[in-house]
Amino acid sequence: MAKVEEPSTMYYSRPQILALKKRLKASIEREDNIEVLLQCESLMQKYDEAYFAKMEKEFANLKDAPMPCCYSEEELDEVIRDSEKSGIVNNEEIKAFFSRWENL
């Protein structure tokens, strides 16, 4: 199956976008390397406020929409059981994954 590239912007809510902006601003404030700052400036010129406002408006209809390919609790349990049986992942890896996911 081919890998599908999806724009990650569609999965961000307004509070998540604001938090991301805050983290980016803090990172820029801490940065002392002029090359890194010049690269940041170059990116920011390409993706300005108008760009993000357009993206936010374009994907506003997805607010509170279910994530694509979501499983019910029972279906997810079955996928996990099948995966564990295949030997691809074990229970500890699953717990570690969900721990990281819950702390995003």
PDB file of C-alpha atoms in Angstrom:
ATOM      1  CA  MET A   1       0.000   0.000   0.000  1.00  0.00           C
ATOM      2  CA  ALA A   2       1.355   3.424  -0.927  1.00  0.00           C
ATOM      3  CA  LYS A   3       2.032   5.923   1.800  1.00  0.00           C
ATOM      4  CA  VAL A   4      -0.429   8.808   1.746  1.00  0.00           C
ATOM      5  CA  GLU A   5       0.783  12.266   2.635  1.00  0.00           C
ATOM      6  CA  GLU A   6      -1.843  14.309   4.459  1.00  0.00           C
ATOM      7  CA  PRO A   7      -1.483  17.917   5.548  1.00  0.00           C
ATOM      8  CA  SER A   8      -1.028  17.858   9.301  1.00  0.00           C
ATOM      9  CA  THR A   9      -2.694  21.255   9.606  1.00  0.00           C
ATOM     10  CA  MET A  10      -6.125  19.696   9.345  1.00  0.00           C
ATOM     11  CA  TYR A  11      -5.685  17.977  12.698  1.00  0.00           C
ATOM     12  CA  TYR A  12      -4.862  21.110  14.699  1.00  0.00           C
ATOM     13  CA  SER A  13      -7.445  23.036  16.703  1.00  0.00           C
ATOM     14  CA  ARG A  14      -7.157  26.742  17.478  1.00  0.00           C
ATOM     15  CA  PRO A  15      -5.744  26.138  21.001  1.00  0.00           C
ATOM     16  CA  GLN A  16      -3.156  23.760  19.552  1.00  0.00           C
ATOM     17  CA  ILE A  17      -2.150  26.346  16.955  1.00  0.00           C
ATOM     18  CA  LEU A  18      -1.800  29.022  19.637  1.00  0.00           C
ATOM     19  CA  ALA A  19       0.313  26.696  21.788  1.00  0.00           C
ATOM     20  CA  LEU A  20       2.499  25.873  18.797  1.00  0.00           C
ATOM     21  CA  LYS A  21       3.000  29.577  18.072  1.00  0.00           C
ATOM     22  CA  LYS A  22       3.971  30.147  21.693  1.00  0.00           C
ATOM     23  CA  ARG A  23       6.548  27.333  21.567  1.00  0.00           C
ATOM     24  CA  LEU A  24       7.955  28.642  18.279  1.00  0.00           C
ATOM     25  CA  LYS A  25       8.284  32.165  19.655  1.00  0.00           C
ATOM     26  CA  ALA A  26      10.058  30.851  22.746  1.00  0.00           C
ATOM     27  CA  SER A  27      12.439  28.790  20.598  1.00  0.00           C
ATOM     28  CA  ILE A  28      13.277  31.813  18.472  1.00  0.00           C
ATOM     29  CA  GLU A  29      13.883  33.935  21.571  1.00  0.00           C
ATOM     30  CA  ARG A  30      16.369  31.359  22.892  1.00  0.00           C
ATOM     31  CA  GLU A  31      18.197  30.977  19.556  1.00  0.00           C
ATOM     32  CA  ASP A  32      21.604  32.630  19.190  1.00  0.00           C
ATOM     33  CA  ASN A  33      22.760  31.048  15.911  1.00  0.00           C
ATOM     34  CA  ILE A  34      22.334  33.624  13.148  1.00  0.00           C
ATOM     35  CA  GLU A  35      22.056  30.949  10.436  1.00  0.00           C
ATOM     36  CA  VAL A  36      19.154  29.297  12.220  1.00  0.00           C
ATOM     37  CA  LEU A  37      17.453  32.662  12.721  1.00  0.00           C
ATOM     38  CA  LEU A  38      17.876  33.501   9.018  1.00  0.00           C
ATOM     39  CA  GLN A  39      16.308  30.163   8.091  1.00  0.00           C
ATOM     40  CA  CYS A  40      13.408  30.893  10.448  1.00  0.00           C
ATOM     41  CA  GLU A  41      12.919  34.290   8.853  1.00  0.00           C
ATOM     42  CA  SER A  42      12.919  32.730   5.381  1.00  0.00           C
ATOM     43  CA  LEU A  43      10.239  30.227   6.404  1.00  0.00           C
ATOM     44  CA  MET A  44       8.167  32.882   8.111  1.00  0.00           C
ATOM     45  CA  GLN A  45       8.118  35.008   4.980  1.00  0.00           C
ATOM     46  CA  LYS A  46       6.862  32.040   2.989  1.00  0.00           C
ATOM     47  CA  TYR A  47       4.234  31.076   5.563  1.00  0.00           C
ATOM     48  CA  ASP A  48       2.889  34.345   6.902  1.00  0.00           C
ATOM     49  CA  GLU A  49      -0.239  35.060   8.968  1.00  0.00           C
ATOM     50  CA  ALA A  50      -2.383  35.235   5.828  1.00  0.00           C
ATOM     51  CA  TYR A  51      -1.294  31.716   4.861  1.00  0.00           C
ATOM     52  CA  PHE A  52      -2.190  30.308   8.281  1.00  0.00           C
ATOM     53  CA  ALA A  53      -5.469  32.221   8.400  1.00  0.00           C
ATOM     54  CA  LYS A  54      -6.366  30.718   5.021  1.00  0.00           C
ATOM     55  CA  MET A  55      -5.458  27.213   6.213  1.00  0.00           C
ATOM     56  CA  GLU A  56      -7.444  27.670   9.407  1.00  0.00           C
ATOM     57  CA  LYS A  57     -10.503  28.842   7.468  1.00  0.00           C
ATOM     58  CA  GLU A  58     -10.123  26.045   4.928  1.00  0.00           C
ATOM     59  CA  PHE A  59     -10.055  23.350   7.592  1.00  0.00           C
ATOM     60  CA  ALA A  60     -12.511  24.926  10.057  1.00  0.00           C
ATOM     61  CA  ASN A  61     -15.205  22.517   8.939  1.00  0.00           C
ATOM     62  CA  LEU A  62     -13.138  19.664  10.387  1.00  0.00           C
ATOM     63  CA  LYS A  63     -13.450  20.937  13.949  1.00  0.00           C
ATOM     64  CA  ASP A  64     -14.842  18.179  16.156  1.00  0.00           C
ATOM     65  CA  ALA A  65     -14.868  15.807  13.175  1.00  0.00           C
ATOM     66  CA  PRO A  66     -13.684  12.269  13.914  1.00  0.00           C
ATOM     67  CA  MET A  67     -10.162  11.401  12.868  1.00  0.00           C
ATOM     68  CA  PRO A  68     -10.010   9.374   9.671  1.00  0.00           C
ATOM     69  CA  CYS A  69      -9.605   5.621  10.056  1.00  0.00           C
ATOM     70  CA  CYS A  70     -10.597   5.635  13.720  1.00  0.00           C
ATOM     71  CA  TYR A  71     -11.334   2.338  15.329  1.00  0.00           C
ATOM     72  CA  SER A  72     -13.972   1.546  17.875  1.00  0.00           C
ATOM     73  CA  GLU A  73     -12.555   0.300  21.178  1.00  0.00           C
ATOM     74  CA  GLU A  74     -13.331  -3.301  20.210  1.00  0.00           C
ATOM     75  CA  GLU A  75     -11.779  -2.928  16.750  1.00  0.00           C
ATOM     76  CA  LEU A  76      -8.636  -1.386  18.196  1.00  0.00           C
ATOM     77  CA  ASP A  77      -8.348  -4.201  20.725  1.00  0.00           C
ATOM     78  CA  GLU A  78      -8.561  -6.700  17.856  1.00  0.00           C
ATOM     79  CA  VAL A  79      -5.900  -4.839  15.850  1.00  0.00           C
ATOM     80  CA  ILE A  80      -3.620  -4.818  18.892  1.00  0.00           C
ATOM     81  CA  ARG A  81      -4.200  -8.536  19.532  1.00  0.00           C
ATOM     82  CA  ASP A  82      -3.442  -9.353  15.887  1.00  0.00           C
ATOM     83  CA  SER A  83      -0.330  -7.219  16.004  1.00  0.00           C
ATOM     84  CA  GLU A  84       0.878  -8.880  19.199  1.00  0.00           C
ATOM     85  CA  LYS A  85       0.297 -12.330  17.689  1.00  0.00           C
ATOM     86  CA  SER A  86       2.307 -11.376  14.608  1.00  0.00           C
ATOM     87  CA  GLY A  87       5.334 -10.621  16.759  1.00  0.00           C
ATOM     88  CA  ILE A  88       5.709  -7.157  15.273  1.00  0.00           C
ATOM     89  CA  VAL A  89       5.118  -5.405  18.616  1.00  0.00           C
ATOM     90  CA  ASN A  90       4.776  -6.553  22.177  1.00  0.00           C
ATOM     91  CA  ASN A  91       2.614  -5.326  25.045  1.00  0.00           C
ATOM     92  CA  GLU A  92       5.379  -3.104  26.476  1.00  0.00           C
ATOM     93  CA  GLU A  93       5.832  -1.350  23.116  1.00  0.00           C
ATOM     94  CA  ILE A  94       2.095  -0.731  22.901  1.00  0.00           C
ATOM     95  CA  LYS A  95       2.019   0.708  26.424  1.00  0.00           C
ATOM     96  CA  ALA A  96       5.016   2.927  25.618  1.00  0.00           C
ATOM     97  CA  PHE A  97       3.332   4.146  22.422  1.00  0.00           C
ATOM     98  CA  PHE A  98       0.087   5.033  24.177  1.00  0.00           C
ATOM     99  CA  SER A  99       2.001   6.704  26.991  1.00  0.00           C
ATOM    100  CA  ARG A 100       3.785   8.973  24.484  1.00  0.00           C
ATOM    101  CA  TRP A 101       0.538   9.574  22.589  1.00  0.00           C
ATOM    102  CA  GLU A 102      -1.390  10.561  25.723  1.00  0.00           C
ATOM    103  CA  ASN A 103       1.311  13.053  26.694  1.00  0.00           C
ATOM    104  CA  LEU A 104       1.256  14.992  23.400  1.00  0.00           C
TER     105      LEU A 104
END
